[in-house]
Tab-separated table of C-alpha atoms in Angstrom:
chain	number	residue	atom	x	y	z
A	1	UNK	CA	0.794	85.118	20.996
A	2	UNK	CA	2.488	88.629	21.264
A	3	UNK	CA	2.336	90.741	24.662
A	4	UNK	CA	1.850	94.460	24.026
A	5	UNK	CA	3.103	96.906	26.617
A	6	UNK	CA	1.779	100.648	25.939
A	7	UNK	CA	4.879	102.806	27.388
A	8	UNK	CA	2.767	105.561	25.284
A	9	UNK	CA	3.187	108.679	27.099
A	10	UNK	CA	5.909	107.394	29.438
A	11	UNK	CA	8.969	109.097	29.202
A	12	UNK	CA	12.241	107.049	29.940
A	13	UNK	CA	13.533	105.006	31.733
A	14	UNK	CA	10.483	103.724	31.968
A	15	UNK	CA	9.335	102.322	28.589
A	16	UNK	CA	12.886	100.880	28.883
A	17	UNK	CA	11.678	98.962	32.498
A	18	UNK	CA	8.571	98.179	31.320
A	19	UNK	CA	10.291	95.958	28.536
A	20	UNK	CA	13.005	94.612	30.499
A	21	UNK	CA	10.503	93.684	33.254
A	22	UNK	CA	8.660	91.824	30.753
A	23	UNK	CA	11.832	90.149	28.805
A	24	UNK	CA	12.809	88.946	32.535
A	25	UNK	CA	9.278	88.164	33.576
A	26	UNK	CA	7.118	87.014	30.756
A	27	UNK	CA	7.560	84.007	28.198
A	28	UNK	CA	5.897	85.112	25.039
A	29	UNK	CA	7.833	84.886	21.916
A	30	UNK	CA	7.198	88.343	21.230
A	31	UNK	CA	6.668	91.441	22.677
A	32	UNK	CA	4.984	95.066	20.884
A	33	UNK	CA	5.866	98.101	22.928
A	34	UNK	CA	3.977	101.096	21.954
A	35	UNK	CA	5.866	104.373	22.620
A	36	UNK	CA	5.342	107.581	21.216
A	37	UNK	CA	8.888	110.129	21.051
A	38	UNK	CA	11.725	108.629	18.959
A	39	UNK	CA	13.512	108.641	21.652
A	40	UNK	CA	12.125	106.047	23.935
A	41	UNK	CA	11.810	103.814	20.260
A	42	UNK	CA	15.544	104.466	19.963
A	43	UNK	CA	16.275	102.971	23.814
A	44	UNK	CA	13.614	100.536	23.970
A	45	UNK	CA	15.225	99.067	21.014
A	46	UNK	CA	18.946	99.735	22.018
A	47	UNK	CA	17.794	97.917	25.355
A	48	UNK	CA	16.628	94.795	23.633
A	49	UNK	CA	19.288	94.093	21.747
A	50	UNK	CA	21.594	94.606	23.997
A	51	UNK	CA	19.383	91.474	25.288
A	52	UNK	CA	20.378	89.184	22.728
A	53	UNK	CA	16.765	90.581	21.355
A	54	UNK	CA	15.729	90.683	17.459
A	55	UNK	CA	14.297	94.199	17.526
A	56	UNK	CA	12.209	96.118	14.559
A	57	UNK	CA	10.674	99.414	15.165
A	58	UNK	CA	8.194	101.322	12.934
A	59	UNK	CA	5.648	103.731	13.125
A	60	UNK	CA	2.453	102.454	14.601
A	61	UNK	CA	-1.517	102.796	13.391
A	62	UNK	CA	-2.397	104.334	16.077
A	63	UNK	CA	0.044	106.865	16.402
A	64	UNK	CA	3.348	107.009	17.907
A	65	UNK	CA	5.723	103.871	17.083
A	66	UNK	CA	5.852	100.314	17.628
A	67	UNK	CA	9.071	98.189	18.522
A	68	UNK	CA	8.888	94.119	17.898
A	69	UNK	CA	10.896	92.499	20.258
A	70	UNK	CA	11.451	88.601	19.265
A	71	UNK	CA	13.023	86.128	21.753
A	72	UNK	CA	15.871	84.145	19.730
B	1	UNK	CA	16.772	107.267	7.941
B	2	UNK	CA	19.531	106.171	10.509
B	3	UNK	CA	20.334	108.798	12.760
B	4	UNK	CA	23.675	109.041	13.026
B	5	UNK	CA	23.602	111.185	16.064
B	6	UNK	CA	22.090	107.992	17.870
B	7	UNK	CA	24.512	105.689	17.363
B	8	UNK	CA	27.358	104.898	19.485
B	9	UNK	CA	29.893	107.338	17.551
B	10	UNK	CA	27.404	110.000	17.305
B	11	UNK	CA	27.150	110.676	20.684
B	12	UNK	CA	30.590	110.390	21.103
B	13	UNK	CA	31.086	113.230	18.563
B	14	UNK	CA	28.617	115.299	20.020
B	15	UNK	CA	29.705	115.159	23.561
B	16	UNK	CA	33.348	116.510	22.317
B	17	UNK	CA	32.226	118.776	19.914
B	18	UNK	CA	30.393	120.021	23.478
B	19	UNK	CA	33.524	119.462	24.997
B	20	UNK	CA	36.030	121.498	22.930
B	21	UNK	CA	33.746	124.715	22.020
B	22	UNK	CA	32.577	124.974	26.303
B	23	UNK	CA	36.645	125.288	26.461
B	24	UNK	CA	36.646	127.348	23.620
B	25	UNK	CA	33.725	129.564	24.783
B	26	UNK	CA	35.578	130.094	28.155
B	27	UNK	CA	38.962	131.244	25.860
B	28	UNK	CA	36.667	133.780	23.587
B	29	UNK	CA	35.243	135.298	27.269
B	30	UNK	CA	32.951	133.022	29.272
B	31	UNK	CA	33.490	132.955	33.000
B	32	UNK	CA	36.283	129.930	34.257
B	33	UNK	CA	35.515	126.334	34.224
B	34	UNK	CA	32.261	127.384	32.992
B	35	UNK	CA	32.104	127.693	29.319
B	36	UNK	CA	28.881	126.331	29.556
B	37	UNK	CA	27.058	125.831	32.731
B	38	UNK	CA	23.239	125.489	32.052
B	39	UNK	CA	22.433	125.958	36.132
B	40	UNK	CA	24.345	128.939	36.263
B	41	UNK	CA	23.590	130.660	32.919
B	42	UNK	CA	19.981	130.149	34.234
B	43	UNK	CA	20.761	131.927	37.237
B	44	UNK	CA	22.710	134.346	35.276
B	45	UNK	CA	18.938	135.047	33.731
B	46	UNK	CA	17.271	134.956	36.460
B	47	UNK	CA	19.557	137.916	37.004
B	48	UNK	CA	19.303	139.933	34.193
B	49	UNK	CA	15.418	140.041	34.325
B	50	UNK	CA	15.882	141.052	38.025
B	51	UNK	CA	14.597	138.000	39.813
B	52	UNK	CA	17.610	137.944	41.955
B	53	UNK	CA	19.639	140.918	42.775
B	54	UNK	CA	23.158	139.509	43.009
B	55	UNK	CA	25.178	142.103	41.195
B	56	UNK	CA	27.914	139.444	39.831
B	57	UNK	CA	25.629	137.255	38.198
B	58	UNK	CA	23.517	139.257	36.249
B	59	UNK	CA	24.030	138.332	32.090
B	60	UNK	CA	21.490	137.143	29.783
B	61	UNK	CA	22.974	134.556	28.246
B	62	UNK	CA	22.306	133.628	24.698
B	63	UNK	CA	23.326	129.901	25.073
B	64	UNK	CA	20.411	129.263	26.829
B	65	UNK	CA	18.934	130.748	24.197
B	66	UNK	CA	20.352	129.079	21.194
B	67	UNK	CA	20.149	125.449	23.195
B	68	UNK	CA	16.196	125.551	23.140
B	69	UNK	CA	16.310	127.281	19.302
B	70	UNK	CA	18.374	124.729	18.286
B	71	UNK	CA	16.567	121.893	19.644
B	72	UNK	CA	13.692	122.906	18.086
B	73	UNK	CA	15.183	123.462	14.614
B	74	UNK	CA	16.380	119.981	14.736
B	75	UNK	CA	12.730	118.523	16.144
B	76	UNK	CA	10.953	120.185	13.277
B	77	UNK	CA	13.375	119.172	10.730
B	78	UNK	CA	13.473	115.248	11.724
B	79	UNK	CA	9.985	115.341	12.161
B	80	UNK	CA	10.131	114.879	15.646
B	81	UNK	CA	8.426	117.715	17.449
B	82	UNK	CA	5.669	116.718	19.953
B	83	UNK	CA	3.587	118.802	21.723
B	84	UNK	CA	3.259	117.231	24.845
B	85	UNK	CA	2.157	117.984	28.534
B	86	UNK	CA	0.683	116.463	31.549
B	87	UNK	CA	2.666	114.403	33.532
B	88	UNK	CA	2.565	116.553	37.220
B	89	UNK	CA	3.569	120.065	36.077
B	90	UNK	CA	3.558	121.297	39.513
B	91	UNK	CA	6.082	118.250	40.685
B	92	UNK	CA	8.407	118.982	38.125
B	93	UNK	CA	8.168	122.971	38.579
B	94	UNK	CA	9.383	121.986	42.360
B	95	UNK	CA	12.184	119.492	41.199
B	96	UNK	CA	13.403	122.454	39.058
B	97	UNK	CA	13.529	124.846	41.892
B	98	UNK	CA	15.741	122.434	44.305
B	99	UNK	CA	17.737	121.255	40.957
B	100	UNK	CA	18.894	124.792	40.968
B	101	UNK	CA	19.355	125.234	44.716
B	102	UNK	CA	21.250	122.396	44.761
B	103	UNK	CA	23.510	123.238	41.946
B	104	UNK	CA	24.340	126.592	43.255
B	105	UNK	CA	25.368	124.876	46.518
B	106	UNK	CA	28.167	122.989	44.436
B	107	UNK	CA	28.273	126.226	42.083
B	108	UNK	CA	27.798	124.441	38.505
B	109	UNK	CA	25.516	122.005	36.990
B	110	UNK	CA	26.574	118.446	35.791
B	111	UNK	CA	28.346	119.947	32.487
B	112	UNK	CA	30.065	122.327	34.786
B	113	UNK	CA	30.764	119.808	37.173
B	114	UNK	CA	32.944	118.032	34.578
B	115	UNK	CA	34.409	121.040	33.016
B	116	UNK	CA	35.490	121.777	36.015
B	117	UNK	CA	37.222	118.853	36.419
B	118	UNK	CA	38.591	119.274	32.617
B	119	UNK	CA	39.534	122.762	34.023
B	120	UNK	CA	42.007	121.049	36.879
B	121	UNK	CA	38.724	122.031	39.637
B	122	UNK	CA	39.864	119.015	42.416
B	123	UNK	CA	36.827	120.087	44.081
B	124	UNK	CA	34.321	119.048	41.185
B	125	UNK	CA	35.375	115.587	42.110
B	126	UNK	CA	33.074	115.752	45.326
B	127	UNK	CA	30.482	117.400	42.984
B	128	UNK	CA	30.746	114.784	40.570
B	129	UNK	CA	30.785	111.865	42.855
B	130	UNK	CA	27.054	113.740	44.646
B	131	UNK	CA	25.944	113.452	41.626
B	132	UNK	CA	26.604	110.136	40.624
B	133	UNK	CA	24.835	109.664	44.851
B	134	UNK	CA	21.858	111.529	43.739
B	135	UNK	CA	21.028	109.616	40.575
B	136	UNK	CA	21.449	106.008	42.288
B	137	UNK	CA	19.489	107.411	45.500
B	138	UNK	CA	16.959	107.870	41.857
B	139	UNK	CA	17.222	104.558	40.215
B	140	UNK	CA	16.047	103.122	43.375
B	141	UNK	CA	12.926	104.904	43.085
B	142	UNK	CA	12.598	104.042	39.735
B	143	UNK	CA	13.186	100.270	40.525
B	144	UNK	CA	10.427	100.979	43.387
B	145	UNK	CA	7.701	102.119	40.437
B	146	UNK	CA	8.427	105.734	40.839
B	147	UNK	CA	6.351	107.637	38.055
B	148	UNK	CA	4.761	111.217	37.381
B	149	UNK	CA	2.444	109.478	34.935
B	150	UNK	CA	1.948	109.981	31.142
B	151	UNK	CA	1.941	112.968	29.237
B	152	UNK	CA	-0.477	113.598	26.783
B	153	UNK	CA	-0.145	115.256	23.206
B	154	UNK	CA	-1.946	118.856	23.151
B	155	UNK	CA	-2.151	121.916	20.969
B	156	UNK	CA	1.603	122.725	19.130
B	157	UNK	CA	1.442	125.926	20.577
B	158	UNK	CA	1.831	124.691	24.193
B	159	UNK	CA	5.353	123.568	22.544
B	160	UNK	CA	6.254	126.671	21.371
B	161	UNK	CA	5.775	128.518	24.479
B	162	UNK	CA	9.155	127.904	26.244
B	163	UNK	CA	11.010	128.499	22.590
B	164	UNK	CA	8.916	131.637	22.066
B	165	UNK	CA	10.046	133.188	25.618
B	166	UNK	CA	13.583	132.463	24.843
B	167	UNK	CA	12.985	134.153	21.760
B	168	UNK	CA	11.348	136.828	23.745
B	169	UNK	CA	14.873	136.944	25.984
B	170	UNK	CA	16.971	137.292	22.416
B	171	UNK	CA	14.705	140.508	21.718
B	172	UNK	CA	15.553	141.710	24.810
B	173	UNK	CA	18.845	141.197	24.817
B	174	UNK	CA	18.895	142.715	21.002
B	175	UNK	CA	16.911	146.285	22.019
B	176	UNK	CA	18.648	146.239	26.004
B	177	UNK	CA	22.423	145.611	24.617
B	178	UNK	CA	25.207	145.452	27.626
B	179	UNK	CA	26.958	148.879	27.376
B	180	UNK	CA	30.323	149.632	29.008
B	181	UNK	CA	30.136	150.284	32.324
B	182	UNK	CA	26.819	150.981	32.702
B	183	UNK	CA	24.789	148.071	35.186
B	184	UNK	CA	21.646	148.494	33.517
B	185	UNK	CA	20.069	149.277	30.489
B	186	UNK	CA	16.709	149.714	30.217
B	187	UNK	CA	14.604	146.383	31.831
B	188	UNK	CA	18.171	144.124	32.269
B	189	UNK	CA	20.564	143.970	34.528
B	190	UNK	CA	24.454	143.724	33.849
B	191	UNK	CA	26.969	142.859	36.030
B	192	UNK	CA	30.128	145.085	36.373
B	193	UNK	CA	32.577	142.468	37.489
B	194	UNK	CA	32.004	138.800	38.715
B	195	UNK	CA	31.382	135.914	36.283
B	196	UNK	CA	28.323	137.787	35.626
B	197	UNK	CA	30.820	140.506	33.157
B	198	UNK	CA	32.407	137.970	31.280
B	199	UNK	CA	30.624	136.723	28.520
B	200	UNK	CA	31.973	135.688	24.562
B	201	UNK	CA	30.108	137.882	21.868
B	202	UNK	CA	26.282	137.537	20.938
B	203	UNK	CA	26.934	135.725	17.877
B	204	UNK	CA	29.494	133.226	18.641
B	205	UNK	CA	27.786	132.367	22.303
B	206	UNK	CA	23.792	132.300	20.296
B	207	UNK	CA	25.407	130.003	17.207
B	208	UNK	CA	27.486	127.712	19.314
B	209	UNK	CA	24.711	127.542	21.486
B	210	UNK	CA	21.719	126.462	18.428
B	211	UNK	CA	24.648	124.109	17.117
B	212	UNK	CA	24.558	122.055	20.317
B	213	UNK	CA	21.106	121.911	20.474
B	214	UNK	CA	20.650	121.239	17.558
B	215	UNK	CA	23.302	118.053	18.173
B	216	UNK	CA	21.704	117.306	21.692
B	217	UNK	CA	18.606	116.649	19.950
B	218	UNK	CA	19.609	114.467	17.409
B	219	UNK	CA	21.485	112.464	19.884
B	220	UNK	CA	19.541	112.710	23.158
B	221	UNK	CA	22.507	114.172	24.992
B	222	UNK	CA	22.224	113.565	28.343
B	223	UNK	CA	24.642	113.614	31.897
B	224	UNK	CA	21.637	112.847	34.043
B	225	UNK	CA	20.795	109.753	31.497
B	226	UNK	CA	24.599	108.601	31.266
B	227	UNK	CA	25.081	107.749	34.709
B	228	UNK	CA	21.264	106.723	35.371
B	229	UNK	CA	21.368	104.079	32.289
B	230	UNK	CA	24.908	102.800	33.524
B	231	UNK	CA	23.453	102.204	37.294
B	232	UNK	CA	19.964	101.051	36.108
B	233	UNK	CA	20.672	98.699	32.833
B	234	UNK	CA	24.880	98.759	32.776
B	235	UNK	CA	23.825	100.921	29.421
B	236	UNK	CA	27.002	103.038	28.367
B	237	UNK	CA	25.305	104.858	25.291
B	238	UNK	CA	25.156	108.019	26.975
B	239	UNK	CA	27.718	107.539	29.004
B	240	UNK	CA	30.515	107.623	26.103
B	241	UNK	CA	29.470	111.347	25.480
B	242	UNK	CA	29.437	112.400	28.527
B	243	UNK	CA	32.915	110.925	29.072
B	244	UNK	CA	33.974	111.937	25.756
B	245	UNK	CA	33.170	115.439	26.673
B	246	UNK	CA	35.810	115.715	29.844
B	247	UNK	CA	38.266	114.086	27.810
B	248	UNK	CA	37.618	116.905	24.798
B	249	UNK	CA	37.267	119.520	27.082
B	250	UNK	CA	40.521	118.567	29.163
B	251	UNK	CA	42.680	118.135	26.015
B	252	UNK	CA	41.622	121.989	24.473
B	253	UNK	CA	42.042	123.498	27.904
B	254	UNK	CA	45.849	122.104	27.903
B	255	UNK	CA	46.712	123.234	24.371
B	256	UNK	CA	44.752	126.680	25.215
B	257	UNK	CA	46.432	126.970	28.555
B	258	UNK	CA	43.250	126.347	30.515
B	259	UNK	CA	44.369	123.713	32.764
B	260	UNK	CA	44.975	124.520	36.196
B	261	UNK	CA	44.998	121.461	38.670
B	262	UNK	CA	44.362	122.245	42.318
B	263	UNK	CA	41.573	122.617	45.114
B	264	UNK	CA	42.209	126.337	46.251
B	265	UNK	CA	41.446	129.549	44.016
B	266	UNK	CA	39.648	127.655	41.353
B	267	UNK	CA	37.438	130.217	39.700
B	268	UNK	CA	33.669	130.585	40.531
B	269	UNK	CA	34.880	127.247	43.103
B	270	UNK	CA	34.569	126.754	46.895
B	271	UNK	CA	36.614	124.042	48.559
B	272	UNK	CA	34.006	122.526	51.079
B	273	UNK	CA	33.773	119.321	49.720
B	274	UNK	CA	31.029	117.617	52.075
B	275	UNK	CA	28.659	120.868	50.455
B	276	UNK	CA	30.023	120.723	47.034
B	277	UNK	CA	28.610	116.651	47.694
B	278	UNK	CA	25.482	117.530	49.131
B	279	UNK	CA	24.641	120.225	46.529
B	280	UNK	CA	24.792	117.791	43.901
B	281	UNK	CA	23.076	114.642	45.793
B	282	UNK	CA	20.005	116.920	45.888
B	283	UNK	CA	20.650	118.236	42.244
B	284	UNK	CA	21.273	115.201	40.578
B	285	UNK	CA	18.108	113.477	42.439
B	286	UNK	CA	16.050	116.243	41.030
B	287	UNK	CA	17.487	115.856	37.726
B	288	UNK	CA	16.539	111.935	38.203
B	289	UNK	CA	13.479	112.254	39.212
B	290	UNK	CA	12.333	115.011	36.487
B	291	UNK	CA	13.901	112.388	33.970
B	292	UNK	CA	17.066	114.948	32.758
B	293	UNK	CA	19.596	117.196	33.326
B	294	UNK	CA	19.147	120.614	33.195
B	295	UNK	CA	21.069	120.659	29.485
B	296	UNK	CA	18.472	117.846	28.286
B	297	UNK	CA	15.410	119.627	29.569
B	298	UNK	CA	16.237	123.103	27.603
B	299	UNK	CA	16.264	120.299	24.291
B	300	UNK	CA	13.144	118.483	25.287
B	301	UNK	CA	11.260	121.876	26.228
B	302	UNK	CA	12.627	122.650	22.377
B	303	UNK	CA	10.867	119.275	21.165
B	304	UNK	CA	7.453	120.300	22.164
B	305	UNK	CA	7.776	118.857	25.931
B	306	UNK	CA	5.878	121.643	28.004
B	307	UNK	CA	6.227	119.463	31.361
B	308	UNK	CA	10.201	119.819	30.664
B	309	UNK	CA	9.632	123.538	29.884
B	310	UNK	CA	8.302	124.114	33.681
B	311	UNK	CA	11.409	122.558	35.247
B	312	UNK	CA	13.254	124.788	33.294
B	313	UNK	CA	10.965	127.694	34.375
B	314	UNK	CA	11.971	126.249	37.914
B	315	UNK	CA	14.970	125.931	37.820
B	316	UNK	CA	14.909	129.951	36.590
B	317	UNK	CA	12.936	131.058	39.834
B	318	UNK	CA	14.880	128.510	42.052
B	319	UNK	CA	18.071	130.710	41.240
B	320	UNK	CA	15.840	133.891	42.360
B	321	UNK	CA	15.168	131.941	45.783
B	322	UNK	CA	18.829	131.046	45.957
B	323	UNK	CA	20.648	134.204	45.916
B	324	UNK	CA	17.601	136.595	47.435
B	325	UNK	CA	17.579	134.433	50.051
B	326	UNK	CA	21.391	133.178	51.253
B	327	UNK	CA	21.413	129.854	49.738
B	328	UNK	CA	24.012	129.921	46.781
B	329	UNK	CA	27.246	129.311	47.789
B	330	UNK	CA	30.244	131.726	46.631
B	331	UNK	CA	34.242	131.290	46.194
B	332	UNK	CA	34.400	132.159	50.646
B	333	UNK	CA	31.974	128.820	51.171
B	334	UNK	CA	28.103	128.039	51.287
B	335	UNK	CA	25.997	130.273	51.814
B	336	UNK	CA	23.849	131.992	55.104
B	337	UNK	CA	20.985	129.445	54.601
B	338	UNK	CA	22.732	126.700	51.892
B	339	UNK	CA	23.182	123.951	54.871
B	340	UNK	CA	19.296	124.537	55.601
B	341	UNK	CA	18.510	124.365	51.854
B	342	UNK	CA	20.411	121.264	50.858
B	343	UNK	CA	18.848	119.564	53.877
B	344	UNK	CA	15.062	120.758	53.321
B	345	UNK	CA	16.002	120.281	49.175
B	346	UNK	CA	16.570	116.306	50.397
B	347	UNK	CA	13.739	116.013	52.123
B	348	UNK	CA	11.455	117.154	49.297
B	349	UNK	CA	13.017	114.970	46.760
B	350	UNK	CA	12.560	111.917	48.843
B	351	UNK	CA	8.653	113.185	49.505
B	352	UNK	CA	7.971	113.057	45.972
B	353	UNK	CA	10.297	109.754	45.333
B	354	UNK	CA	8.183	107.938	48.045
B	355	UNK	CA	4.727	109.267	47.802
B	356	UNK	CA	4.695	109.393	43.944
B	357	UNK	CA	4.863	105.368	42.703
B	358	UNK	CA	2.315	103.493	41.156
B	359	UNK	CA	1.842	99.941	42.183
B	360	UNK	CA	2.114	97.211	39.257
């Protein structure tokens, strides 16, 4: 199971909270963030591997991008 | 593509390329300590198109000017231009306006702040560490759900609007050209003496000014961000330009003979440091809450954000407010009303930070 958080329209710090929150919160394996400037793709990304996070970012179907977060 | 402006080198590259040419700007004419200050080049706007009337501090500066150009060069050429818009226009055109008052209190924004410091300015230190208040009083609203809600993608002209007044400005300042002596030509103002009547030449302030937006695009220069990521996630990404920008800018004002280290007669300075704090508290919560510092909102405006283009519009009529009506301090100390401002500029910041949070 994957959790998806939709920062879409958020502009940081926010996406960047929302993902933390959830790396400190939740338990799922993996987490999809949905963001839509470069720029909160770049620091959600930056954020979770500064986590110990495996991180992959690309654009996403329905606009905007998508960063995979997996727990190691 | 990597972007090499994004990693941790490329913002430390960008931040003294910043660093060196706002020294360098200040040798080739710009006012002291403030090769670059986006607060008061704003103001210095304001100015020129007559919103305030302060005869020093009248220039239309073409930094401002080349920063939003330059921005949006980069955003169309990465492919990362968004029209967007939205998120509480209105809030952000009020965090602009106290941004500004509060910078004028302190006399710089948070470049100028540092360059300042880079300068020898003793008093920036108060400014700096206000600042550095303001931004933490921020991340606590933040951690409290603090949000102005999404933006939404709209029309690409709404982006272009902000670019296409600055372009507007250039035109201005093209057909209205500063002549000697004279303290206006045609619709803009010029100041005879004052900060206002020292500027570097069209070209070299207009290019240096597109390069570094063009840069601060690329690499999401931000002061505001540096010390909000530090406090919030112990992030130093943007904190290694912004410190590699007083270090760049201190080492070319020593070899240029720039570096003057003291608290009295700094240029464009005043030394009451409890004002030159509170200015900045109220400034740099602004800039928190609005999500950038006045330097990163002129790039974002340039990528398409229209909700970053109306704090910049603020933070243009704040500076009319500020000197029309006694709140900008000068070299002799605050100002008639600046006390009164800082206080009622606090009070609206924490309005919005506590009324404006969603619960999860």
């Amino acid at each position: 199971m994957s959790k998806k958080i939709d920062a879409r329209g958020l502009s940081c710090p926010q996406p960047v909270l929302l993902t933390l929150e959830e790396l400190k919160r939740g338990d799922e394996k993996e987490i999809v963030v949905l963001v839509d400037t470069v720029t909160s793709r770049e620091n959600v990304m930056r954020a979770a591997s500064s986590k110990g996070c495996r991180v992959e970012g690309t654009e996403s179907e329905e606009g905007g991008y998508k960063v995979v977060i997996r727990r190691n | 593509m990597k972007n090499f402006f994004a990693t941790r080198w490329g913002i430390i590259s960008v931040g003294a390329f910043i660093g060196v040419f706002a020294a360098l700007l200040q040798k080739w004419g710009n006012p002291g300590n403030m090769g670059i200050c986006v607060a008061c080049f704003e103001r210095d706007i304001a100015g020129a198109v007559g919103l305030h009337r302060a005869a020093v501090v009248q220039y239309l500066r073409p930094e401002i000017i080349g920063f939003v150009i330059g921005a949006l060069i980069a955003a169309y050429l990465f492919k990362e231009f968004r029209p967007r818009a939205g998120s509480a226009p209105i809030v952000r055109f009020v965090l602009g306006v106290f941004a500004m008052i509060g910078a004028l209190v302190f006399l710089g924004c948070p470049w100028r702040a540092v360059l300042r410091l880079a300068g020898g300015d003793g008093n920036a230190i108060f400014g700096i560490l206000g600042l550095i208040g303001g931004v933490w009083i921020g991340t606590l609203f933040f951690k409290g759900g603090y949000n102005l809600g999404p933006t939404r993608s709209t029309y690409a002209s709404v982006g272009w609007l902000l670019p296409l007044v600055m372009a507007g400005f250039l035109a201005f300042r093209l057909i209205f050209p500063p002549i000697n002596e004279q303290a206006q030509n045609g619709i803009l103002f010029y100041s005879l003496k004052g900060p206002g009547s020292m500027f570097a030449p069209l070209s070299v302030s207009l290019g240096i000014g597109a390069v570094i937006g063009f840069l601060a695009q690329r690499s999401r220069f931000c002061t505001m961000g540096a010390i909000r990521d530090f406090i919030l996630f112990k992030q130093v990404h943007l904190l290694s330009g912004f410190v590699s920008l007083v270090i760049a800018a201190f080492i070319t004002n020593w070899i240029v003979g720039q570096f003057h280290p003291g608290f009295t007669g700094q240029p464009v300075a005043h030394t009451m440091s409890i004002w030159n704090f509170g200015g900045m508290v109220v400034a740099g919560l602004a800039f928190a809450l609005a999500g950038g510092c006045p330097g990163r909102q002129l790039f974002m405006a340039g990528e398409g954000d229209g909700d970053a283009a109306v704090f910049v519009l603020g933070m243009i009529v704040g500076a009319g407010f500020s000197h029309n009506f006694g709140l900008a301090s000068s070299p002799a100390g605050v100002g008639p009303h600046g006390i009164a401002a800082v206080i009622v500029g606090l009070a609206v910041c924490l309005f919005i930070g506590f009324t404006m949070r969603k619960k999860a």
